[in-house]
Amino acid sequence: MKIGNTIQEVRENVKAWRTEGLTVGFVPTMGYLHEGHQSLMNRAAKENDRVVVSIFINPLQFGKKEDLETYPRDLEKDIIVCASAGTNLIFHPTAEEMYGEDFCSFVDMNGLTDTLCGKSRPGHFRGVCTVVMKLFNIVKPDRAYFGQKDAQQVAIIKRMVRDLNLDLEVIACGTIREADGLAKSSRNIYLNHEERKASAILKEALGVAEKKLAAGIRASVEIQRSIREKIASEAAVRLDYAEIVDLETLLPVNRVEAPALVAAAVYVGKTRLIDNFIYEI
Ligand code: PAF
C-alpha cells in the first residue's frame, strides 16, 4: 500500500493502473477510521481492481463554531485499517495541496443542501460538494463509496454526479452500528460515558417510527411526533430535526405512500449525531 501526499502522485498511480486496464474504487474520508469506513473499503476492494482512500479533514465543510481544530485524528491507526481492508493507495494531502491561497471555485447546489442538516450547518454541503468534486477529478474513480448514515450527503453527491455528468457510479453502503444501535461515527469519541449511554435513544426513536410505519400509519406528522416524544424522554438529548423526505429531492412528504427517508439529528451535550432509515413500501 502506498501513501501519497500530492495530487500528482495520485494521478501517476491511477494513470498506470488505467494503462493496465484496471478499475478503481474510491472511498473519501476524513480519517479516524472505524468499522463503517472499513465496510466501504471492503466493498470497494470487492468490486474494483484497485482502491484509493482519501484521508483529508476538509476545512471548507466546517462552520466557524464547529470542530475543525478538535476533529479526531489517528493517522497511524488509519494506515493499519486501510492496509487490512485492501486499500492500494492512501491520498493524504495537506490543506495547502488541496486549496491554494487564491482558491476561489466552489460547487453550489440549490435546495437539497438547505434542508435537514443543511439548516443547522449552513455552507457545510458547499464544502462537501467542492472537496468531493476535486477528489473525483484527482482520483477519477469508476465507483465511489459513501455511508448511508450520511443520507443527505449521499443524495447530494448523487445529484451532483447526475447534474454535472460525472462519469462514475456513487454507491451507498449500509450503516454500521454499535451493539446498542448507535451508528458508528468518528464523532462518537466526543461523548462522555453518560452521553454515550443516552445516545442510544436516537436509534430507538427511529425504531419507534419504523414500527408505526410497519403498522400502516402513513401520516408524516404522526410518525415525526413519535420520534420527538421518544427523544424527549431522554433529558440529556435535544432534538435538532426529525423529518420524512423524498429519497431524491429531500422534500418533505406529508404521507408515506412511496419509499421515503426518515432522518433525525440530535445534540447530546455539544455533540451532534445523525441517523436515518429508508422506508421501503
Ligand atoms: O463523509 C465524510 O467523511 C466527508 O464529508 C467527505 C465525504 C470525506 C468529504 O470531506
XYZ file of N, CA and C and ligand atoms in Angstrom:
853
model
N 0.848 -1.211 0.000
C 0.000 0.000 0.000
C 0.877 1.253 0.000
N 0.530 2.207 -0.876
C 1.306 3.453 -0.956
C 0.561 4.579 -0.248
N 1.316 5.567 0.210
C 0.692 6.774 0.775
C 1.191 7.963 -0.035
N 0.264 8.689 -0.638
C 0.641 9.847 -1.450
C 0.116 11.117 -0.817
N 0.954 12.153 -0.798
C 0.514 13.431 -0.231
C 0.212 14.469 -1.310
N 0.567 14.131 -2.539
C 0.352 15.132 -3.593
C -0.637 14.623 -4.649
N -1.251 15.579 -5.296
C -2.221 15.284 -6.357
C -1.500 14.550 -7.504
N -0.285 14.983 -7.759
C 0.487 14.370 -8.861
C 0.743 12.876 -8.609
N 1.083 12.543 -7.351
C 1.341 11.122 -7.038
C 0.100 10.268 -7.320
N -1.055 10.782 -6.900
C -2.303 10.027 -7.116
C -2.538 9.860 -8.612
N -2.385 10.959 -9.338
C -2.642 10.919 -10.795
C -1.734 9.902 -11.478
N -0.457 9.897 -11.076
C 0.501 8.980 -11.714
C 0.122 7.523 -11.448
N -0.225 7.225 -10.186
C -0.604 5.846 -9.828
C -1.842 5.399 -10.590
N -2.860 6.264 -10.587
C -4.128 5.891 -11.224
C -3.920 5.734 -12.739
N -3.108 6.603 -13.306
C -2.830 6.534 -14.753
C -2.181 5.184 -15.101
N -1.228 4.765 -14.263
C -0.542 3.482 -14.516
C -1.553 2.327 -14.442
N -2.453 2.375 -13.461
C -3.475 1.316 -13.352
C -4.372 1.299 -14.572
N -4.746 2.503 -15.006
C -5.639 2.618 -16.176
C -4.978 2.018 -17.418
N -3.683 2.253 -17.557
C -2.969 1.708 -18.723
C -3.045 0.193 -18.716
N -3.094 -0.385 -17.510
C -3.200 -1.861 -17.421
C -4.656 -2.331 -17.556
N -5.556 -1.382 -17.700
C -6.984 -1.731 -17.854
C -7.668 -2.056 -16.530
N -7.121 -1.577 -15.410
C -7.697 -1.893 -14.098
C -8.775 -0.869 -13.694
N -9.752 -1.322 -12.909
C -10.793 -0.415 -12.431
C -10.406 0.126 -11.052
N -10.974 1.309 -10.732
C -10.581 1.998 -9.496
C -11.817 2.332 -8.653
N -11.793 1.877 -7.391
C -12.828 2.240 -6.422
C -12.263 3.283 -5.477
N -13.129 4.189 -5.008
C -12.641 5.323 -4.199
C -13.504 5.500 -2.946
N -12.831 5.639 -1.799
C -13.537 5.894 -0.530
C -13.000 7.203 0.057
N -13.779 8.295 -0.065
C -13.329 9.553 0.537
C -13.644 9.564 2.039
N -12.662 9.963 2.863
C -12.888 10.003 4.318
C -12.175 11.214 4.913
N -12.522 11.475 6.168
C -11.781 12.496 6.918
C -10.921 11.827 7.987
N -10.701 10.514 7.834
C -9.823 9.801 8.766
C -10.520 9.421 10.059
N -9.704 9.025 11.052
C -10.194 8.462 12.313
C -11.172 7.324 11.972
N -10.645 6.393 11.193
C -11.469 5.383 10.535
C -12.036 4.357 11.519
N -13.269 3.966 11.271
C -13.939 2.957 12.099
C -14.531 1.875 11.194
N -15.293 0.964 11.793
C -15.815 -0.180 11.026
C -16.716 0.253 9.866
N -17.341 1.406 10.004
C -18.173 1.921 8.908
C -17.319 2.171 7.672
N -16.197 2.905 7.874
C -15.287 3.154 6.749
C -14.737 1.837 6.201
N -14.410 0.946 7.153
C -13.830 -0.346 6.763
C -14.772 -1.100 5.810
N -16.071 -1.024 6.118
C -17.037 -1.749 5.275
C -17.075 -1.132 3.867
N -16.875 0.186 3.784
C -16.831 0.829 2.453
C -15.607 0.349 1.670
N -14.474 0.268 2.392
C -13.231 -0.171 1.721
C -13.349 -1.624 1.280
N -13.923 -2.467 2.145
C -14.084 -3.880 1.792
C -14.922 -4.024 0.527
N -16.012 -3.249 0.484
C -16.881 -3.330 -0.700
C -16.145 -2.818 -1.938
N -15.405 -1.724 -1.761
C -14.650 -1.162 -2.890
C -13.630 -2.187 -3.397
N -12.994 -2.900 -2.455
C -11.970 -3.886 -2.848
C -12.615 -5.063 -3.586
N -13.849 -5.383 -3.188
C -14.545 -6.500 -3.824
C -14.953 -6.152 -5.265
N -15.324 -4.893 -5.477
C -15.933 -4.516 -6.758
C -14.972 -3.844 -7.743
N -13.712 -3.625 -7.300
C -12.746 -2.923 -8.169
C -11.389 -3.601 -8.082
N -10.545 -3.360 -9.103
C -9.191 -3.933 -9.094
C -8.280 -3.191 -8.121
N -8.483 -1.881 -7.991
C -7.636 -1.080 -7.105
C -8.520 -0.156 -6.254
N -8.047 0.150 -5.025
C -8.831 1.009 -4.125
C -7.983 2.194 -3.645
N -8.545 3.390 -3.788
C -7.926 4.601 -3.250
C -8.786 5.101 -2.093
N -8.144 5.442 -0.965
C -8.851 6.049 0.179
C -8.226 7.423 0.398
N -9.066 8.465 0.462
C -8.506 9.779 0.818
C -8.753 10.031 2.295
N -7.752 10.585 2.944
C -7.864 10.986 4.353
C -7.554 12.471 4.379
N -8.612 13.272 4.487
C -8.415 14.723 4.428
C -9.519 15.413 5.225
N -9.127 16.091 6.278
C -10.108 16.862 7.061
C -10.313 18.180 6.320
N -11.463 18.259 5.661
C -11.724 19.340 4.711
C -12.189 20.606 5.428
N -11.329 21.620 5.549
C -11.703 22.811 6.313
C -12.959 23.487 5.774
N -13.180 23.334 4.460
C -14.288 24.035 3.801
C -15.674 23.594 4.292
N -15.772 22.405 4.876
C -17.104 21.924 5.266
C -17.395 22.125 6.760
N -16.486 22.812 7.458
C -16.697 23.096 8.880
C -17.146 24.547 9.049
N -18.193 24.759 9.868
C -18.619 26.122 10.195
C -17.617 26.742 11.166
N -17.710 28.079 11.330
C -16.754 28.797 12.201
C -16.762 28.258 13.620
N -17.968 27.865 14.109
C -18.057 27.412 15.506
C -17.963 25.897 15.614
N -17.619 25.228 14.509
C -17.569 23.762 14.537
C -16.176 23.268 14.930
N -16.013 21.914 14.815
C -14.888 21.258 15.478
C -13.680 20.972 14.588
N -13.380 21.880 13.648
C -12.243 21.632 12.742
C -10.941 21.366 13.512
N -10.682 22.180 14.532
C -9.405 22.048 15.259
C -9.344 20.754 16.065
N -10.507 20.346 16.620
C -10.502 19.189 17.536
C -10.925 17.890 16.869
N -11.268 17.944 15.571
C -11.735 16.727 14.895
C -10.707 15.606 15.120
N -11.152 14.402 15.554
C -10.187 13.374 15.942
C -9.288 12.934 14.784
N -8.048 12.663 15.128
C -7.045 12.248 14.116
C -6.238 11.086 14.670
N -5.941 10.077 13.838
C -5.041 8.995 14.241
C -4.520 8.323 12.963
N -3.581 8.999 12.320
C -3.121 8.534 11.005
C -2.487 7.145 11.079
N -1.747 6.895 12.169
C -1.079 5.578 12.275
C -2.089 4.440 12.241
N -3.168 4.612 13.049
C -4.210 3.571 13.080
C -4.937 3.511 11.724
N -5.185 4.673 11.148
C -5.879 4.717 9.848
C -5.113 3.926 8.783
N -3.791 4.047 8.822
C -2.968 3.338 7.823
C -3.146 1.822 7.991
N -3.199 1.379 9.256
C -3.376 -0.064 9.518
C -4.760 -0.522 9.016
N -5.784 0.308 9.324
C -7.154 -0.046 8.897
C -7.209 -0.151 7.370
N -6.629 0.828 6.688
C -6.663 0.828 5.211
C -5.945 -0.401 4.660
N -4.770 -0.685 5.217
C -3.980 -1.820 4.708
C -4.748 -3.121 4.890
N -5.419 -3.264 6.040
C -6.120 -4.522 6.310
C -7.409 -4.645 5.496
N -7.881 -3.533 4.941
C -9.134 -3.589 4.160
C -8.875 -3.557 2.653
N -7.638 -3.830 2.243
C -7.364 -3.989 0.808
C -7.164 -2.696 0.046
N -6.767 -1.621 0.747
C -6.512 -0.347 0.063
C -5.156 -0.402 -0.646
N -5.077 0.167 -1.831
C -3.806 0.197 -2.569
C -3.088 1.529 -2.426
N -3.897 2.606 -2.260
C -3.278 3.936 -2.183
C -4.081 4.825 -1.233
N -3.360 5.429 -0.271
C -3.988 6.451 0.589
C -3.567 7.806 0.040
N -4.554 8.680 -0.143
C -4.244 10.068 -0.521
C -4.439 10.928 0.720
N -3.353 11.487 1.216
C -3.401 12.261 2.470
C -2.770 13.640 2.225
N -3.534 14.525 1.583
C -2.950 15.817 1.220
C -3.017 16.819 2.375
N -2.224 17.872 2.277
C -2.371 18.998 3.210
C -3.475 19.905 2.668
N -3.925 20.838 3.521
C -4.936 21.802 3.076
C -4.360 22.679 1.964
N -3.052 22.958 2.042
C -2.401 23.802 1.023
C -2.389 23.092 -0.332
N -2.184 21.756 -0.299
C -2.174 20.981 -1.547
C -3.561 21.046 -2.213
N -4.612 21.019 -1.383
C -5.978 20.985 -1.924
C -6.488 22.382 -2.275
N -6.142 23.363 -1.440
C -6.660 24.725 -1.659
C -5.506 25.722 -1.673
N -5.110 26.134 -2.863
C -4.076 27.169 -2.960
C -4.602 28.461 -2.349
N -3.692 29.375 -2.089
C -4.057 30.650 -1.443
C -5.141 31.400 -2.207
N -5.083 31.265 -3.548
C -6.032 32.026 -4.378
C -7.233 31.168 -4.819
N -7.491 30.085 -4.089
C -8.609 29.189 -4.450
C -9.934 29.960 -4.424
N -10.720 29.854 -5.491
C -11.965 30.644 -5.497
C -13.094 29.985 -6.310
N -12.991 28.659 -6.532
C -14.048 27.981 -7.301
C -14.771 26.981 -6.401
N -16.089 27.046 -6.375
C -16.867 26.206 -5.461
C -18.010 25.520 -6.203
N -18.488 24.404 -5.637
C -19.664 23.737 -6.210
C -20.859 24.068 -5.312
N -21.819 24.773 -5.885
C -23.017 25.183 -5.147
C -24.226 24.428 -5.648
N -25.096 24.039 -4.762
C -26.306 23.338 -5.170
C -27.491 24.020 -4.505
N -28.605 24.103 -5.227
C -29.792 24.723 -4.630
C -30.701 23.656 -4.043
N -31.403 23.989 -3.002
C -32.475 23.125 -2.493
C -32.001 22.007 -1.600
N -31.420 20.978 -2.199
C -31.048 19.782 -1.423
C -30.092 20.089 -0.273
N -29.302 21.154 -0.435
C -28.284 21.453 0.579
C -28.814 22.341 1.703
N -30.042 22.862 1.544
C -30.549 23.831 2.529
C -31.444 23.199 3.582
N -31.801 21.925 3.352
C -32.762 21.273 4.243
C -32.030 20.379 5.264
N -32.753 19.670 6.121
C -32.204 18.705 7.092
C -30.939 19.275 7.767
N -29.799 18.600 7.630
C -28.562 19.059 8.282
C -28.101 20.412 7.740
N -28.438 20.700 6.486
C -28.021 21.965 5.871
C -28.590 23.166 6.599
N -29.742 22.998 7.275
C -30.357 24.105 8.011
C -29.486 24.522 9.185
N -28.976 23.525 9.923
C -28.154 23.869 11.102
C -26.692 24.038 10.738
N -26.310 23.626 9.515
C -24.895 23.728 9.136
C -24.760 24.457 7.791
N -25.119 25.768 7.780
C -25.062 26.493 6.503
C -23.652 26.452 5.920
N -23.559 26.176 4.625
C -22.249 26.146 3.949
C -21.585 24.783 3.997
N -22.085 23.889 4.865
C -21.443 22.579 5.024
C -21.408 21.808 3.701
N -22.555 21.714 3.043
C -22.609 20.883 1.831
C -21.921 21.542 0.627
N -21.781 22.860 0.662
C -20.986 23.537 -0.375
C -19.527 23.078 -0.235
N -19.082 22.970 1.013
C -17.726 22.480 1.280
C -17.569 21.025 0.891
N -18.602 20.219 1.185
C -18.549 18.782 0.843
C -18.520 18.624 -0.678
N -19.452 19.296 -1.366
C -19.519 19.148 -2.833
C -18.206 19.595 -3.470
N -17.660 20.682 -2.996
C -16.430 21.208 -3.597
C -15.281 20.219 -3.423
N -15.102 19.696 -2.197
C -13.974 18.783 -1.993
C -14.191 17.457 -2.715
N -15.436 16.973 -2.714
C -15.699 15.674 -3.373
C -15.498 15.812 -4.890
N -15.931 16.932 -5.440
C -15.711 17.188 -6.872
C -14.210 17.189 -7.175
N -13.432 17.882 -6.330
C -11.983 17.919 -6.530
C -11.395 16.505 -6.437
N -11.823 15.762 -5.399
C -11.284 14.402 -5.209
C -11.640 13.502 -6.394
N -12.891 13.637 -6.880
C -13.291 12.850 -8.051
C -12.402 13.201 -9.254
N -12.101 14.484 -9.415
C -11.259 14.909 -10.549
C -9.822 14.434 -10.405
N -9.375 14.294 -9.168
C -7.992 13.851 -8.926
C -7.888 12.334 -9.112
N -8.834 11.600 -8.502
C -8.751 10.126 -8.487
C -9.343 9.515 -9.761
N -10.348 10.174 -10.310
C -11.075 9.662 -11.495
C -11.501 8.200 -11.303
N -12.271 7.931 -10.233
C -12.646 6.537 -9.959
C -13.776 6.047 -10.867
N -13.912 4.717 -10.941
C -15.079 4.141 -11.613
C -16.279 4.158 -10.663
N -15.973 3.925 -9.381
C -17.030 3.859 -8.365
C -16.559 4.575 -7.099
N -17.499 5.277 -6.442
C -17.145 5.927 -5.165
C -18.141 5.466 -4.111
N -17.647 5.242 -2.893
C -18.433 4.601 -1.839
C -18.650 5.565 -0.679
N -19.930 5.690 -0.246
C -20.303 6.584 0.850
C -21.208 5.830 1.815
N -21.189 6.249 3.079
C -22.033 5.612 4.088
C -23.451 6.177 4.053
N -24.436 5.287 4.124
C -25.841 5.704 4.108
C -26.214 6.466 5.391
N -25.383 6.381 6.427
C -25.648 7.162 7.657
C -25.768 8.642 7.287
N -24.916 9.071 6.335
C -24.962 10.460 5.863
C -25.884 10.524 4.650
N -27.163 10.250 4.876
C -28.110 10.084 3.765
C -28.215 11.345 2.906
N -28.181 12.504 3.564
C -28.294 13.746 2.783
C -27.059 13.926 1.899
N -25.898 13.615 2.463
C -24.652 13.703 1.676
C -24.742 12.789 0.450
N -25.256 11.575 0.654
C -25.390 10.621 -0.457
C -26.304 11.202 -1.544
N -27.466 11.739 -1.132
C -28.420 12.279 -2.113
C -27.791 13.445 -2.870
N -27.049 14.275 -2.155
C -26.428 15.460 -2.770
C -25.318 15.056 -3.746
N -24.484 14.110 -3.340
C -23.382 13.684 -4.228
C -23.959 13.004 -5.477
N -25.006 12.172 -5.273
C -25.621 11.514 -6.439
C -26.157 12.566 -7.399
N -26.783 13.614 -6.826
C -27.340 14.658 -7.687
C -26.238 15.427 -8.412
N -25.150 15.707 -7.690
C -24.022 16.429 -8.307
C -23.466 15.619 -9.490
N -23.320 14.311 -9.275
C -22.792 13.431 -10.328
C -23.720 13.442 -11.539
N -25.042 13.417 -11.241
C -26.016 13.407 -12.335
C -26.039 14.749 -13.060
N -26.154 15.835 -12.276
C -26.299 17.174 -12.882
C -25.055 17.579 -13.662
N -23.872 17.204 -13.163
C -22.630 17.665 -13.797
C -22.002 16.581 -14.688
N -22.789 15.509 -14.941
C -22.361 14.447 -15.877
C -21.004 13.850 -15.531
N -20.778 13.581 -14.246
C -19.514 12.954 -13.864
C -19.607 11.475 -14.217
N -18.487 10.933 -14.714
C -18.511 9.574 -15.244
C -18.082 8.574 -14.168
N -18.936 8.385 -13.164
C -18.658 7.391 -12.125
C -19.971 7.007 -11.457
N -19.897 5.901 -10.733
C -21.083 5.408 -10.033
C -20.925 5.697 -8.538
N -21.978 6.250 -7.926
C -21.947 6.504 -6.477
C -22.695 5.375 -5.780
N -22.015 4.723 -4.840
C -22.616 3.567 -4.177
C -22.764 3.861 -2.683
N -24.002 3.739 -2.187
C -24.266 3.976 -0.765
C -24.254 2.637 -0.039
N -23.539 2.565 1.079
C -23.419 1.305 1.836
C -24.096 1.460 3.198
N -24.672 0.360 3.669
C -25.476 0.358 4.899
C -24.711 0.856 6.124
N -25.463 1.382 7.081
C -24.879 1.934 8.313
C -24.373 0.809 9.219
N -23.177 0.989 9.753
C -22.618 0.020 10.709
C -22.843 0.589 12.108
N -23.286 -0.273 13.033
C -23.748 0.210 14.344
C -22.993 -0.413 15.503
N -23.019 0.289 16.638
C -22.540 -0.268 17.901
C -23.589 -1.266 18.395
N -23.243 -2.014 19.466
C -24.159 -3.050 19.963
C -25.520 -2.469 20.375
N -25.540 -1.244 20.905
C -26.834 -0.653 21.331
C -27.525 0.100 20.200
N -27.005 0.004 18.994
C -27.696 0.594 17.844
C -27.116 1.919 17.383
N -26.321 2.577 18.221
C -25.761 3.871 17.815
C -24.924 3.711 16.541
N -25.196 4.558 15.551
C -24.449 4.476 14.290
C -22.988 4.826 14.544
N -22.075 4.051 13.953
C -20.642 4.347 14.094
C -20.360 5.706 13.462
N -19.590 6.511 14.181
C -19.202 7.824 13.672
C -17.902 8.227 14.349
N -17.051 8.913 13.611
C -15.785 9.367 14.202
C -16.067 10.300 15.376
N -17.184 11.014 15.319
C -17.509 11.988 16.377
C -18.034 11.332 17.654
N -18.332 10.030 17.633
C -18.804 9.371 18.868
C -17.754 9.471 19.977
N -16.499 9.660 19.597
C -15.404 9.767 20.562
C -15.601 10.971 21.497
N -16.365 11.973 21.062
C -16.606 13.165 21.888
C -17.512 12.872 23.086
N -18.285 11.777 23.011
C -19.312 11.517 24.040
C -18.672 10.994 25.321
N -19.052 11.608 26.461
C -18.601 11.028 27.732
C -19.501 9.835 28.067
N -19.208 9.164 29.172
C -19.904 7.909 29.482
C -21.430 8.090 29.508
N -21.883 9.132 30.219
C -23.336 9.365 30.340
C -23.950 9.701 28.980
N -23.260 10.555 28.245
C -23.768 10.962 26.922
C -23.831 9.764 25.980
N -22.810 8.912 26.077
C -22.761 7.737 25.206
C -23.972 6.843 25.453
N -24.308 6.664 26.767
C -25.471 5.827 27.104
C -26.760 6.461 26.563
N -26.862 7.783 26.767
C -28.080 8.496 26.355
C -28.262 8.474 24.827
N -27.153 8.383 24.099
C -27.198 8.482 22.627
C -27.995 7.364 21.967
N -28.127 6.244 22.668
C -28.843 5.101 22.098
C -30.302 5.466 21.768
N -30.796 6.545 22.380
C -32.198 6.937 22.180
C -32.474 7.296 20.707
N -31.442 7.751 19.993
C -31.663 8.175 18.604
C -32.133 6.993 17.746
N -31.415 5.881 17.843
C -31.811 4.704 17.062
C -33.142 4.155 17.574
N -33.334 4.216 18.931
C -34.610 3.716 19.482
C -35.774 4.534 18.929
N -35.601 5.844 18.837
C -36.680 6.714 18.338
C -36.994 6.386 16.875
N -35.947 6.118 16.099
C -36.184 5.736 14.696
C -36.866 4.372 14.637
N -36.543 3.514 15.604
C -37.193 2.198 15.690
C -38.696 2.341 15.944
N -39.069 3.317 16.778
C -40.492 3.571 17.050
C -41.179 4.001 15.746
N -40.500 4.873 15.004
C -41.069 5.344 13.728
C -41.234 4.178 12.751
N -40.248 3.294 12.730
C -40.289 2.139 11.828
C -41.498 1.261 12.153
N -41.737 1.091 13.460
C -42.876 0.263 13.889
C -44.190 0.906 13.472
N -44.291 2.226 13.629
C -45.531 2.934 13.241
C -45.791 2.717 11.742
N -44.735 2.857 10.952
C -44.896 2.680 9.504
C -45.302 1.248 9.187
N -44.673 0.298 9.878
C -44.997 -1.114 9.644
C -46.445 -1.403 10.028
N -46.960 -0.641 11.007
C -48.346 -0.837 11.454
C -49.342 -0.155 10.510
N -48.829 0.529 9.481
C -49.724 1.098 8.467
C -49.994 2.584 8.635
N -49.362 3.218 9.622
C -49.566 4.666 9.784
C -48.822 5.383 8.669
N -49.496 6.292 8.005
C -48.914 6.929 6.825
C -48.669 8.428 7.017
N -49.328 9.033 7.996
C -49.219 10.493 8.180
C -47.856 10.834 8.773
N -47.097 11.647 8.048
C -45.748 12.003 8.499
C -45.768 12.694 9.857
N -46.759 13.567 10.074
C -46.801 14.306 11.365
C -46.853 13.342 12.545
N -47.626 12.275 12.378
C -47.769 11.322 13.483
C -46.448 10.572 13.734
N -45.795 10.220 12.656
C -44.512 9.490 12.793
C -43.448 10.414 13.387
N -43.428 11.662 12.903
C -42.463 12.634 13.431
C -42.713 12.892 14.917
N -44.017 12.956 15.288
C -44.358 13.182 16.707
C -43.805 12.039 17.562
N -43.916 10.809 17.055
C -43.448 9.666 17.847
C -41.929 9.737 18.056
N -41.211 10.228 17.065
C -39.745 10.384 17.208
C -39.468 11.469 18.254
N -40.169 12.600 18.105
C -39.960 13.731 19.048
C -40.198 13.291 20.478
N -41.315 12.551 20.689
C -41.682 12.133 22.057
C -40.630 11.194 22.646
N -40.170 10.264 21.840
C -39.160 9.310 22.326
C -37.866 10.050 22.694
N -37.442 10.970 21.848
C -36.213 11.729 22.129
C -36.396 12.559 23.410
N -37.594 13.130 23.564
C -37.857 13.983 24.739
C -37.803 13.179 26.037
N -37.945 11.855 25.950
C -37.907 11.031 27.165
C -36.476 10.885 27.694
N -35.506 11.336 26.945
C -34.108 11.281 27.401
C -33.615 12.714 27.593
N -33.492 13.115 28.869
C -33.222 14.524 29.185
C -31.895 15.022 28.614
N -30.940 14.125 28.456
C -29.602 14.554 28.013
C -29.523 14.784 26.504
N -30.636 14.522 25.818
C -30.602 14.593 24.349
C -31.606 15.647 23.858
N -31.152 16.499 22.944
C -32.019 17.544 22.393
C -32.192 17.316 20.895
N -33.452 17.326 20.453
C -33.723 17.064 19.029
C -33.365 18.273 18.171
N -32.677 18.044 17.058
C -32.466 19.107 16.067
C -33.597 19.014 15.048
N -33.733 17.848 14.398
C -34.867 17.668 13.496
C -35.255 16.198 13.400
N -36.505 15.963 13.062
C -36.987 14.618 12.696
C -37.855 14.843 11.467
N -37.414 14.336 10.327
C -38.108 14.665 9.071
C -38.333 13.410 8.231
N -39.377 13.472 7.424
C -39.615 12.394 6.455
C -39.625 13.047 5.077
N -38.704 12.612 4.236
C -38.495 13.322 2.963
C -38.374 12.338 1.806
N -38.571 12.878 0.612
C -38.386 12.094 -0.611
C -36.901 11.735 -0.754
N -36.648 10.510 -1.211
C -35.272 9.996 -1.275
C -34.356 10.816 -2.188
N -34.924 11.357 -3.272
C -34.066 12.063 -4.231
C -34.096 13.568 -4.057
N -35.305 14.114 -3.850
C -35.417 15.583 -3.782
C -35.190 16.103 -2.367
N -35.312 15.233 -1.386
C -35.237 15.576 0.043
C -36.336 16.563 0.458
N -37.403 16.646 -0.352
C -38.541 17.488 0.021
C -39.436 16.718 0.986
N -40.053 17.428 1.963
C -40.902 16.730 2.931
C -42.070 16.030 2.251
N -42.423 14.846 2.765
C -43.625 14.179 2.259
C -44.667 14.192 3.381
N -45.916 14.450 3.018
C -46.983 14.503 4.028
C -47.455 13.116 4.424
N -47.533 12.236 3.423
C -47.948 10.859 3.672
C -46.932 9.913 3.039
N -46.602 8.856 3.767
C -45.566 7.933 3.284
C -46.225 6.859 2.418
N -46.389 7.187 1.136
C -47.042 6.262 0.197
C -46.028 5.665 -0.771
N -44.791 6.168 -0.735
C -43.700 5.680 -1.604
C -42.452 5.606 -0.726
N -41.400 4.895 -1.184
C -40.192 4.834 -0.365
C -39.748 6.239 0.066
N -39.362 6.364 1.330
C -39.018 7.690 1.861
C -37.863 7.564 2.842
N -37.190 8.697 3.070
C -36.091 8.749 4.031
C -36.621 9.337 5.341
N -36.448 8.574 6.409
C -36.822 9.070 7.739
C -35.501 9.409 8.437
N -35.280 10.699 8.690
C -33.970 11.131 9.182
C -34.130 11.986 10.429
N -33.164 11.857 11.336
C -33.210 12.664 12.559
C -31.803 13.077 12.952
N -31.726 14.222 13.643
C -30.444 14.697 14.188
C -30.696 15.169 15.607
N -29.741 14.907 16.481
C -29.879 15.324 17.888
C -28.560 15.925 18.372
N -28.666 16.685 19.455
C -27.473 17.134 20.166
C -27.402 16.367 21.473
N -26.237 15.794 21.755
C -26.001 15.157 23.050
C -24.825 15.935 23.638
N -25.102 16.785 24.611
C -24.089 17.750 25.028
C -23.779 18.625 23.817
N -22.488 18.728 23.487
C -22.112 19.575 22.344
C -22.032 18.772 21.052
N -22.208 17.440 21.169
C -22.016 16.576 20.001
C -23.315 16.431 19.217
N -23.197 16.585 17.908
C -24.369 16.432 17.041
C -24.305 15.058 16.398
N -25.392 14.285 16.541
C -25.441 12.935 15.982
C -26.584 12.863 14.974
N -26.372 12.077 13.909
C -27.440 11.899 12.918
C -27.670 10.410 12.684
N -28.880 10.101 12.223
C -29.191 8.717 11.860
C -30.426 8.740 10.966
N -30.716 7.630 10.332
C -31.863 7.590 9.421
C -32.171 6.154 9.044
N -33.322 5.973 8.413
C -33.581 4.715 7.715
C -34.418 5.004 6.494
N -34.318 4.109 5.522
C -35.145 4.260 4.321
C -36.340 3.356 4.491
N -37.534 3.924 4.392
C -38.719 3.072 4.472
C -39.095 2.616 3.065
N -39.023 1.320 2.878
C -39.414 0.740 1.579
C -40.842 0.234 1.726
N -41.710 0.670 0.849
C -43.098 0.243 0.938
C -43.185 -1.242 0.616
O -18.307 11.956 4.917
C -17.191 12.477 5.074
O -16.335 11.994 5.806
C -16.875 13.783 4.339
O -17.985 14.599 4.243
C -16.240 13.546 2.969
C -17.196 12.865 2.018
C -14.972 12.737 3.097
C -15.860 14.891 2.332
O -14.928 15.582 3.102
